[in-house]
GROMACS .gro file of C-alpha atoms in nm:
model
  221
    1MET     CA    1  -8.141  -3.263  -5.016
    2ASN     CA    2  -8.208  -3.047  -4.743
    3ILE     CA    3  -7.870  -3.179  -4.619
    4LEU     CA    4  -7.729  -3.082  -4.984
    5ILE     CA    5  -7.793  -2.724  -4.970
    6TYR     CA    6  -7.767  -2.727  -4.638
    7PHE     CA    7  -7.402  -2.837  -4.677
    8CYS     CA    8  -7.320  -2.550  -4.974
    9ILE     CA    9  -7.480  -2.241  -4.755
   10LEU     CA   10  -7.242  -2.359  -4.495
   11ILE     CA   11  -6.910  -2.365  -4.724
   12ILE     CA   12  -7.040  -2.027  -4.864
   13VAL     CA   13  -7.137  -1.828  -4.553
   14THR     CA   14  -6.791  -1.993  -4.394
   15ILE     CA   15  -6.565  -1.920  -4.692
   16THR     CA   16  -6.777  -1.529  -4.669
   17ILE     CA   17  -6.691  -1.492  -4.358
   18TYR     CA   18  -6.296  -1.574  -4.368
   19LEU     CA   19  -6.310  -1.345  -4.769
   20MET     CA   20  -6.461  -1.053  -4.521
   21ARG     CA   21  -6.200  -1.090  -4.251
   22LYS     CA   22  -5.916  -1.100  -4.502
   23LEU     CA   23  -5.984  -0.848  -4.698
   24LEU     CA   24  -6.174  -0.578  -4.459
   25GLY     CA   25  -6.102  -0.669  -4.136
   26LYS     CA   26  -6.274  -0.575  -3.844
   27GLN     CA   27  -6.558  -0.384  -4.026
   28GLY     CA   28  -6.571  -0.654  -4.279
   29LEU     CA   29  -6.649  -0.877  -3.988
   30GLU     CA   30  -6.869  -0.600  -3.844
   31LEU     CA   31  -7.066  -0.595  -4.166
   32THR     CA   32  -7.140  -1.017  -4.208
   33LEU     CA   33  -7.272  -0.979  -3.849
   34ILE     CA   34  -7.500  -0.758  -3.963
   35ILE     CA   35  -7.593  -0.935  -4.278
   36VAL     CA   36  -7.632  -1.349  -4.077
   37ASN     CA   37  -7.775  -1.118  -3.855
   38ILE     CA   38  -8.045  -1.001  -4.040
   39LEU     CA   39  -8.072  -1.329  -4.272
   40SER     CA   40  -8.112  -1.503  -3.980
   41LEU     CA   41  -8.403  -1.296  -3.844
   42ILE     CA   42  -8.623  -1.349  -4.141
   43LEU     CA   43  -8.499  -1.748  -4.132
   44SER     CA   44  -8.641  -1.790  -3.819
   45PHE     CA   45  -9.060  -1.800  -3.950
   46LYS     CA   46  -8.954  -2.138  -4.114
   47PHE     CA   47  -8.853  -2.470  -4.034
   48ILE     CA   48  -8.739  -2.753  -4.261
   49LYS     CA   49  -8.719  -3.144  -4.222
   50ILE     CA   50  -8.356  -3.309  -4.214
   51SER     CA   51  -8.495  -3.669  -4.140
   52ASN     CA   52  -8.786  -3.716  -3.959
   53PHE     CA   53  -8.663  -3.401  -3.755
   54SER     CA   54  -8.812  -3.053  -3.831
   55ILE     CA   55  -8.521  -2.783  -3.722
   56ILE     CA   56  -8.529  -2.387  -3.728
   57SER     CA   57  -8.384  -2.292  -4.052
   58ASN     CA   58  -8.193  -2.007  -3.963
   59SER     CA   59  -7.920  -2.286  -3.769
   60ILE     CA   60  -7.640  -2.182  -4.031
   61THR     CA   61  -7.648  -1.797  -4.022
   62TYR     CA   62  -7.754  -1.807  -3.666
   63VAL     CA   63  -7.389  -1.965  -3.524
   64SER     CA   64  -7.260  -1.787  -3.799
   65ILE     CA   65  -7.333  -1.552  -3.554
   66PHE     CA   66  -7.149  -1.598  -3.283
   67THR     CA   67  -6.860  -1.755  -3.521
   68VAL     CA   68  -6.796  -1.388  -3.688
   69ILE     CA   69  -6.807  -1.306  -3.295
   70TYR     CA   70  -6.562  -1.574  -3.181
   71LEU     CA   71  -6.308  -1.398  -3.470
   72LEU     CA   72  -6.360  -1.079  -3.318
   73LEU     CA   73  -6.302  -1.130  -2.978
   74GLU     CA   74  -5.961  -1.341  -3.055
   75GLU     CA   75  -5.825  -1.052  -3.283
   76TYR     CA   76  -6.024  -0.719  -3.114
   77ASP     CA   77  -6.103  -0.548  -2.807
   78HIS     CA   78  -6.368  -0.674  -2.608
   79LYS     CA   79  -6.564  -0.302  -2.564
   80ASP     CA   80  -6.599  -0.260  -2.897
   81ILE     CA   81  -6.743  -0.586  -2.963
   82LYS     CA   82  -7.059  -0.557  -2.722
   83LYS     CA   83  -7.109  -0.246  -2.891
   84THR     CA   84  -7.137  -0.422  -3.183
   85ILE     CA   85  -7.396  -0.639  -3.031
   86ASN     CA   86  -7.570  -0.388  -2.912
   87THR     CA   87  -7.629  -0.219  -3.284
   88ASN     CA   88  -7.726  -0.586  -3.378
   89PHE     CA   89  -8.012  -0.546  -3.094
   90ILE     CA   90  -8.120  -0.278  -3.203
   91ILE     CA   91  -8.134  -0.311  -3.556
   92ASN     CA   92  -8.336  -0.622  -3.508
   93ILE     CA   93  -8.585  -0.461  -3.256
   94PHE     CA   94  -8.613  -0.181  -3.604
   95LEU     CA   95  -8.634  -0.493  -3.824
   96SER     CA   96  -8.980  -0.661  -3.607
   97ILE     CA   97  -9.158  -0.331  -3.561
   98MET     CA   98  -9.083  -0.268  -3.952
   99LEU     CA   99  -9.213  -0.593  -4.067
  100TYR     CA  100  -9.505  -0.662  -3.807
  101LEU     CA  101  -9.592  -0.280  -3.906
  102MET     CA  102  -9.561  -0.307  -4.284
  103SER     CA  103  -9.739  -0.665  -4.285
  104TYR     CA  104 -10.002  -0.508  -4.100
  105TYR     CA  105 -10.091  -0.177  -4.256
  106THR     CA  106  -9.901  -0.185  -4.603
  107GLN     CA  107 -10.104  -0.321  -4.878
  108ALA     CA  108  -9.969  -0.575  -5.103
  109ILE     CA  109  -9.977  -0.637  -5.430
  110ASN     CA  110 -10.260  -0.874  -5.449
  111ASP     CA  111 -10.441  -1.072  -5.145
  112THR     CA  112 -10.228  -1.406  -5.225
  113VAL     CA  113  -9.901  -1.171  -5.111
  114GLY     CA  114 -10.093  -0.984  -4.842
  115ILE     CA  115 -10.266  -1.324  -4.655
  116ASN     CA  116  -9.855  -1.475  -4.722
  117MET     CA  117  -9.751  -1.172  -4.517
  118THR     CA  118  -9.965  -1.189  -4.248
  119ASN     CA  119  -9.898  -1.585  -4.188
  120VAL     CA  120  -9.551  -1.516  -4.168
  121PHE     CA  121  -9.547  -1.197  -3.923
  122ILE     CA  122  -9.884  -1.132  -3.792
  123ARG     CA  123  -9.945  -1.451  -3.618
  124ASN     CA  124  -9.609  -1.540  -3.576
  125TYR     CA  125  -9.606  -1.246  -3.404
  126ARG     CA  126  -9.389  -1.373  -3.055
  127ILE     CA  127  -9.126  -1.443  -3.275
  128LEU     CA  128  -9.015  -1.115  -3.381
  129ILE     CA  129  -8.983  -1.027  -2.956
  130ALA     CA  130  -8.843  -1.389  -2.921
  131TYR     CA  131  -8.562  -1.369  -3.148
  132PRO     CA  132  -8.421  -0.992  -3.015
  133ILE     CA  133  -8.446  -1.093  -2.686
  134THR     CA  134  -8.268  -1.420  -2.693
  135THR     CA  135  -7.950  -1.302  -3.005
  136PHE     CA  136  -7.908  -0.987  -2.715
  137LEU     CA  137  -7.832  -1.226  -2.424
  138SER     CA  138  -7.684  -1.511  -2.585
  139SER     CA  139  -7.456  -1.281  -2.790
  140HIS     CA  140  -7.313  -1.148  -2.391
  141LEU     CA  141  -7.359  -1.465  -2.248
  142THR     CA  142  -7.143  -1.598  -2.509
  143ILE     CA  143  -6.881  -1.310  -2.454
  144LEU     CA  144  -6.877  -1.378  -2.109
  145MET     CA  145  -6.839  -1.761  -2.085
  146TYR     CA  146  -6.581  -1.733  -2.387
  147ASN     CA  147  -6.283  -1.525  -2.221
  148LYS     CA  148  -6.365  -1.779  -1.912
  149ILE     CA  149  -6.300  -2.078  -2.084
  150LYS     CA  150  -5.988  -1.936  -2.296
  151ASN     CA  151  -5.793  -1.839  -2.027
  152LEU     CA  152  -5.845  -2.235  -1.899
  153TYR     CA  153  -5.765  -2.384  -2.184
  154ASN     CA  154  -5.620  -2.112  -2.539
  155ASN     CA  155  -5.733  -2.338  -2.781
  156MET     CA  156  -6.012  -2.151  -3.021
  157PHE     CA  157  -6.179  -2.544  -3.126
  158ILE     CA  158  -6.281  -2.547  -2.741
  159SER     CA  159  -6.348  -2.296  -2.670
  160THR     CA  160  -6.613  -2.255  -2.937
  161THR     CA  161  -6.726  -2.568  -2.890
  162THR     CA  162  -6.750  -2.553  -2.547
  163THR     CA  163  -6.935  -2.205  -2.520
  164TYR     CA  164  -7.211  -2.325  -2.734
  165LEU     CA  165  -7.248  -2.678  -2.576
  166ALA     CA  166  -7.411  -2.418  -2.219
  167ILE     CA  167  -7.506  -2.090  -2.411
  168GLY     CA  168  -7.670  -2.224  -2.731
  169LEU     CA  169  -7.891  -2.448  -2.541
  170ILE     CA  170  -8.002  -2.188  -2.328
  171ASP     CA  171  -8.051  -1.947  -2.606
  172ILE     CA  172  -8.322  -2.270  -2.803
  173ILE     CA  173  -8.503  -2.277  -2.441
  174ILE     CA  174  -8.576  -1.933  -2.441
  175TYR     CA  175  -8.691  -1.929  -2.779
  176THR     CA  176  -8.866  -2.176  -2.768
  177LEU     CA  177  -9.070  -2.100  -2.463
  178ILE     CA  178  -9.100  -1.702  -2.577
  179GLY     CA  179  -9.184  -1.767  -2.907
  180TYR     CA  180  -9.363  -2.084  -2.916
  181LEU     CA  181  -9.534  -2.210  -2.602
  182ASN     CA  182  -9.923  -2.291  -2.633
  183VAL     CA  183  -9.853  -2.218  -2.968
  184TYR     CA  184  -9.699  -2.611  -3.002
  185GLN     CA  185  -9.756  -2.911  -2.817
  186ILE     CA  186  -9.483  -2.967  -2.543
  187LYS     CA  187  -9.370  -3.284  -2.686
  188ILE     CA  188  -9.372  -3.064  -3.029
  189LEU     CA  189  -9.175  -2.793  -2.891
  190ILE     CA  190  -8.863  -3.010  -2.703
  191GLU     CA  191  -8.812  -3.220  -3.047
  192ILE     CA  192  -8.818  -2.890  -3.229
  193ALA     CA  193  -8.558  -2.766  -2.935
  194LEU     CA  194  -8.335  -3.040  -2.918
  195SER     CA  195  -8.345  -3.150  -3.338
  196THR     CA  196  -8.243  -2.751  -3.347
  197TYR     CA  197  -7.990  -2.781  -3.109
  198MET     CA  198  -7.816  -3.123  -3.214
  199ILE     CA  199  -7.808  -2.946  -3.517
  200ARG     CA  200  -7.629  -2.584  -3.373
  201LEU     CA  201  -7.365  -2.800  -3.209
  202VAL     CA  202  -7.249  -2.983  -3.533
  203LEU     CA  203  -7.246  -2.724  -3.728
  204THR     CA  204  -7.024  -2.500  -3.483
  205VAL     CA  205  -6.812  -2.804  -3.489
  206LEU     CA  206  -6.759  -2.731  -3.833
  207HIS     CA  207  -6.709  -2.422  -3.808
  208SER     CA  208  -6.473  -2.390  -3.571
  209LEU     CA  209  -6.296  -2.699  -3.804
  210LEU     CA  210  -6.268  -2.474  -4.057
  211LEU     CA  211  -6.181  -2.155  -3.938
  212THR     CA  212  -5.926  -2.317  -3.748
  213ILE     CA  213  -5.774  -2.429  -4.047
  214LEU     CA  214  -5.877  -2.081  -4.275
  215THR     CA  215  -5.716  -1.880  -3.979
  216LYS     CA  216  -5.411  -2.099  -3.966
  217LYS     CA  217  -5.439  -2.161  -3.592
  218LYS     CA  218  -5.374  -2.529  -3.550
  219VAL     CA  219  -5.575  -2.736  -3.221
  220LYS     CA  220  -5.331  -2.834  -2.929
  221ARG     CA  221  -5.319  -3.165  -2.780
   0.00000   0.00000   0.00000
């Protein structure tokens, strides 16, 4: 069931990226980047099961962040893209602080809601630190590495997947160390990190193939 839901979300997100780019151009992509970034932050507090593996539930939206960055890199000035990434970082910091303060100080409608907010945002405060840091670093490293690969082999599919192979691994290692070290056993951390990394790699490949078709950029052989 989780796989079916994930597949549907993948299609919806991919079509949304395409339509926003088609209808609003650069502004549409920047708006989409902000939206998927916020969704990704919220979803980063939950794990889901796919088969026997636990993965971070924001995998689709997180991969979509970098899919939008790839599209921006293909078509627009790189300085503006860095400004957008920096804006996203500020949004993440603001949201992290607000989520923590609202959960800590604001009274909920009932005790159950208050307890749930405490369990999600207060006890997992390290994720509120890990997510902004890893997203910021990974986004800037993505620009750097994508450009270098692009200079060697001008192909969108190869550039995106190769970039993720390196940046995605660095990203998930930093994220799990900041967010979960001493919270889970090392064995569990490794399983979560590897499972999430592999799922995100598959999603990156699917996104790259679909976007290559949707943007009418054929894969060179």
